[in-house]
CSV table of C-alpha atoms in Angstrom, one decimal:
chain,number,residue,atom,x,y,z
A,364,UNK,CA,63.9,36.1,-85.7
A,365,UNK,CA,66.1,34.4,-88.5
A,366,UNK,CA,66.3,37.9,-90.2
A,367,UNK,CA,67.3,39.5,-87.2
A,368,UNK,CA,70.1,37.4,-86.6
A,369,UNK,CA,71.2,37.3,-89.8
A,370,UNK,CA,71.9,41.2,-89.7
A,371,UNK,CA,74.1,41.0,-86.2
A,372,UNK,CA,76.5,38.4,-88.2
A,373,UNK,CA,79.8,39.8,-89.2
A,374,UNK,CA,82.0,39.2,-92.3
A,375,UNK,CA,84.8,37.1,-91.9
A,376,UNK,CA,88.3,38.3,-93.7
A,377,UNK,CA,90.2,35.5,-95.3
A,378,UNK,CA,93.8,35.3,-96.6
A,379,UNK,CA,95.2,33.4,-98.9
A,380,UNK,CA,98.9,33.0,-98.9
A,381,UNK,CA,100.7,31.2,-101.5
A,382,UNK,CA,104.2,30.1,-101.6
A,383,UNK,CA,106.4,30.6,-104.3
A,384,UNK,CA,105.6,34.1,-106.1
A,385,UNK,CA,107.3,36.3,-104.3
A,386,UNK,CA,106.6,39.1,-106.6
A,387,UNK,CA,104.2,41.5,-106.1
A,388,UNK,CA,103.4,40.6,-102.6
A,389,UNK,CA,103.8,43.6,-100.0
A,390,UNK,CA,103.5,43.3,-96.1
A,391,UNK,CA,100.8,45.6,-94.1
A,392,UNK,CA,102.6,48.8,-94.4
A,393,UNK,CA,103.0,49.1,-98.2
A,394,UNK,CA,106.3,48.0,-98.8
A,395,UNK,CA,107.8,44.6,-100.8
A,396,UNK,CA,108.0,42.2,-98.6
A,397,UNK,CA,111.9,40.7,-98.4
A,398,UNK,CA,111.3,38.0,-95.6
A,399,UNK,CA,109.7,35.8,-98.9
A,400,UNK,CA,112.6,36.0,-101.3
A,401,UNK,CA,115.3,34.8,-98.2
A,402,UNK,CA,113.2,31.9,-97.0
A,403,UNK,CA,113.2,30.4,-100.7
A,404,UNK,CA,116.8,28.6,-100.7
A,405,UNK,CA,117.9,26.3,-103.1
A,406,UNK,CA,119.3,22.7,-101.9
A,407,UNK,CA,122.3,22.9,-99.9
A,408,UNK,CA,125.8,22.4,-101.6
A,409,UNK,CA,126.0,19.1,-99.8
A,410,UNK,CA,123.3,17.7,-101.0
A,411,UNK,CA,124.5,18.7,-104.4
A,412,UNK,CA,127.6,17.3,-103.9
A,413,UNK,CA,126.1,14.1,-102.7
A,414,UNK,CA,123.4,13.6,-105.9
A,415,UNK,CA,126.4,14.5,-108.6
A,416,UNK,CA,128.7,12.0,-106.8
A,417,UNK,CA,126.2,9.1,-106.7
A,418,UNK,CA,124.5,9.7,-110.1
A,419,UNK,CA,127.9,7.8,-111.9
A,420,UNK,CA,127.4,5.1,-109.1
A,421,UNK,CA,123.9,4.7,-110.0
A,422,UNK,CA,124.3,4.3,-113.6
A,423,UNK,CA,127.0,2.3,-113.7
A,424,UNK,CA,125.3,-0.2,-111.4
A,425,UNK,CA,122.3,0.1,-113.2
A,426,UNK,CA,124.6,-0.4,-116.8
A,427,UNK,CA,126.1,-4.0,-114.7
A,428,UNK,CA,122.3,-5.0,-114.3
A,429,UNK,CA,121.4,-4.7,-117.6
A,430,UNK,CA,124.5,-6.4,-118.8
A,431,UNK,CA,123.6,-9.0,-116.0
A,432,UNK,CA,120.7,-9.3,-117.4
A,433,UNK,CA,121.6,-9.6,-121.0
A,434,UNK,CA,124.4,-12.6,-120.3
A,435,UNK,CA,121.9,-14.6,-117.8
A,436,UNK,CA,119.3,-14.8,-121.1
A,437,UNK,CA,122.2,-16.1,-123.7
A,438,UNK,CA,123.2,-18.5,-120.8
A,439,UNK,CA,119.8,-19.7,-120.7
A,440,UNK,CA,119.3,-19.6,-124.4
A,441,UNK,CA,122.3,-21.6,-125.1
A,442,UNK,CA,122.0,-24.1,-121.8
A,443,UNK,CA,118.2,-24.7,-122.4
A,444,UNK,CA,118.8,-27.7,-125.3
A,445,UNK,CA,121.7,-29.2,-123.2
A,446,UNK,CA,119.1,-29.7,-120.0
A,447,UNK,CA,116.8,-30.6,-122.9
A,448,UNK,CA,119.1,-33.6,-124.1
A,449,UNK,CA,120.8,-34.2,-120.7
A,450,UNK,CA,117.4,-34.5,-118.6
A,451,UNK,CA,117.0,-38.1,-118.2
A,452,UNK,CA,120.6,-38.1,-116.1
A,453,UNK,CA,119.5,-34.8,-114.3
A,454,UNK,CA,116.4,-34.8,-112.7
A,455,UNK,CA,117.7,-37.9,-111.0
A,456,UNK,CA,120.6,-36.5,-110.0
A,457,UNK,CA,119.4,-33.6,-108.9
A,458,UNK,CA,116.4,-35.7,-106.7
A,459,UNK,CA,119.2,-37.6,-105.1
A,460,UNK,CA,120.9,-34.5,-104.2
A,461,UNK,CA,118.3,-33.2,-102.9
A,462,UNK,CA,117.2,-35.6,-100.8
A,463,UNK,CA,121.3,-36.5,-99.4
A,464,UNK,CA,120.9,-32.5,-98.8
A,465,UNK,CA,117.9,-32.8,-97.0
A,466,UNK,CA,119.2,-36.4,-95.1
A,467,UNK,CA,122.1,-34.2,-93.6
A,468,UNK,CA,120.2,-31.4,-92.5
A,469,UNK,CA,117.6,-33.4,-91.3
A,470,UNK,CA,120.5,-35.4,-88.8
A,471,UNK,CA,122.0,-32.3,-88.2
A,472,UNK,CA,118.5,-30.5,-86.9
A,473,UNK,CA,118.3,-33.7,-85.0
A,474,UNK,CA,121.5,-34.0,-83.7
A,475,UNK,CA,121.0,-30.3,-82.4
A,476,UNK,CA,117.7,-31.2,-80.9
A,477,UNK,CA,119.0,-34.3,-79.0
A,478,UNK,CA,122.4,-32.0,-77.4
A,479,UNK,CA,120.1,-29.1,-76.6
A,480,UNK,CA,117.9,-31.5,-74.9
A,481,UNK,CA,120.5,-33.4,-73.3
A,482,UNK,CA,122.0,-30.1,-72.3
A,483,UNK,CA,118.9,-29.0,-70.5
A,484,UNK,CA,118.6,-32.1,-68.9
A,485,UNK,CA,122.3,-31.8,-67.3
A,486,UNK,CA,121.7,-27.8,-66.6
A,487,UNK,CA,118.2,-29.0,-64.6
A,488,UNK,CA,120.0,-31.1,-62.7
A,489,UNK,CA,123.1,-29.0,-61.5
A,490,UNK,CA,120.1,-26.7,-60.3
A,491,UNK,CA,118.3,-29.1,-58.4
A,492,UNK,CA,121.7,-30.3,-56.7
A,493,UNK,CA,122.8,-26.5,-56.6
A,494,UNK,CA,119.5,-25.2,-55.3
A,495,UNK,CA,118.7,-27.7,-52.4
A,496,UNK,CA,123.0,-29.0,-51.2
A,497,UNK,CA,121.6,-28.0,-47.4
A,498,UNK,CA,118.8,-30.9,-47.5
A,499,UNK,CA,120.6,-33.1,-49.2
A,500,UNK,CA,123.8,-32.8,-46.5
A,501,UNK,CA,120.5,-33.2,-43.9
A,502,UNK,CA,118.8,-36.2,-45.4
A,503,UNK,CA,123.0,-37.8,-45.3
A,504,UNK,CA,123.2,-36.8,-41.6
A,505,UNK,CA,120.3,-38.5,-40.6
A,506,UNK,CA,120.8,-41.2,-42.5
A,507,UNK,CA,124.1,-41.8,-41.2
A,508,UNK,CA,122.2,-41.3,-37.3
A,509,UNK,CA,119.7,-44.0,-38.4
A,510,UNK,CA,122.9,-46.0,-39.1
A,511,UNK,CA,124.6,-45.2,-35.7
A,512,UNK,CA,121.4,-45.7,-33.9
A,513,UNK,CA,120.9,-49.1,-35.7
A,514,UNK,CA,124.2,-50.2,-35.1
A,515,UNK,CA,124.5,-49.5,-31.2
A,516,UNK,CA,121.3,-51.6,-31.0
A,517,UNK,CA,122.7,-54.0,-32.9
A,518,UNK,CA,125.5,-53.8,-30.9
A,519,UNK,CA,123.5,-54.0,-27.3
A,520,UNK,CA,121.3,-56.6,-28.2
A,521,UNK,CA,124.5,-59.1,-28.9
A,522,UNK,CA,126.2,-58.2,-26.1
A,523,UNK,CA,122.7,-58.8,-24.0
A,524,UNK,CA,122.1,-62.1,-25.9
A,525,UNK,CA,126.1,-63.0,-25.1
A,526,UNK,CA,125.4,-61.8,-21.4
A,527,UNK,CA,122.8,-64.5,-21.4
A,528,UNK,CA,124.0,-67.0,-23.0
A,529,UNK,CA,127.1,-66.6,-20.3
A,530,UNK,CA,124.6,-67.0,-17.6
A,531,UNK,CA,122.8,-70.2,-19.0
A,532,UNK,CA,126.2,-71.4,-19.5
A,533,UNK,CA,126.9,-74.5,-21.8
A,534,UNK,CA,125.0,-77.0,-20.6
A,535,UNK,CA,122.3,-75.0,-20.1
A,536,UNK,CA,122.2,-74.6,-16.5
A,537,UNK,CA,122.0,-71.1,-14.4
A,538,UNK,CA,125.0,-70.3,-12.7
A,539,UNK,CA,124.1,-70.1,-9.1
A,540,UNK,CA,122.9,-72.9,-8.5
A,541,UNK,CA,119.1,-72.4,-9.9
A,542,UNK,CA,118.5,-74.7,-12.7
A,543,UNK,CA,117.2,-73.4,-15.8
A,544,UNK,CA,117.1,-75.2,-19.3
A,545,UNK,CA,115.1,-75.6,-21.9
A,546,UNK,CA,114.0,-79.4,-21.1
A,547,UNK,CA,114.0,-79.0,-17.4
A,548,UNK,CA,111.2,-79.5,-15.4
A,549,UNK,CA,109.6,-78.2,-11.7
């Protein structure tokens, strides 16, 4: 059964193309084919314009780094014995810079903490009073009720006690002839 199968199989065909050799290659009816030689274009003139314009640029910066270069090592060459000599008067000054640098910016970040804080504090609270003026202008109108309400009683219950004490009269009789006091007896 394996042989049979392996005498149905057909041969497959395969082309290779490559790119870039143009010559001697012909299409399927004989002839040279032309199609290879126009797609193979060389940069555009743009992009030749833009590499010979840049290529100064880029040497000339790459000349001002190496003389960059060069003058940062005879700085250093010819500063290393005075930070040698100098030393013990700049490592402290440079500590106490440092740390007056770091003080500042330390009060500063502080500082900016404290308003930003502050600031969300005051922003919070014209929210709340912005969010709920209805209840608040309702909690002040019944408060201002309770107030009315508790002065009119206050109100009544003098004029009742001053309507009694009119009828008791000073010496502390009823007038009408009934006698009423406090030390009276029946």
């Amino acid at each position: 059964m394996a042989t049979h199968l392996s005498h149905e199989r057909h041969p497959h065909q395969v082309q290779v193309h490559t790119i870039g050799q143009p010559h001697g290659r012909f299409d399927q009816h004989g002839g040279e084919n032309k199609s290879l030689y126009y797609n193979q274009q060389g940069p555009s003139k743009s992009k030749v314009l833009a590499v010979m314009a840049l290529l100064p640029v880029g040497g000339a910066l790459l000349g001002l780094a190496g003389i960059t270069l060069a003058g940062t090592m005879i700085g250093l060459a010819v500063a290393t014995p005075l930070f040698i000599i100098f030393s013990p008067i700049l490592v402290p000054a440079v500590l106490a810079i440092g740390l007056a640098v770091a003080g500042f910016l330390t009060s500063g970040t502080f500082g900016l903490t404290g308003l930003s804080s502050l600031s969300f504090l005051v922003n919070s609270l014209r929210q709340l009073t912005g969010t709920v003026p209805g209840e608040v202008d309702s909690a002040k109108r019944r408060l201002q009720d309770l107030v009315d309400y508790t002065g009119q009683k206050t109100k009544d219950v003098g004029q009742t006690i001053q309507d009694k004490a009119h009828e008791i009269g000073p010496e502390g009789q009823v007038h009408g002839g009934a006698k009423e006091g406090r030390g009276a007896r029946t």
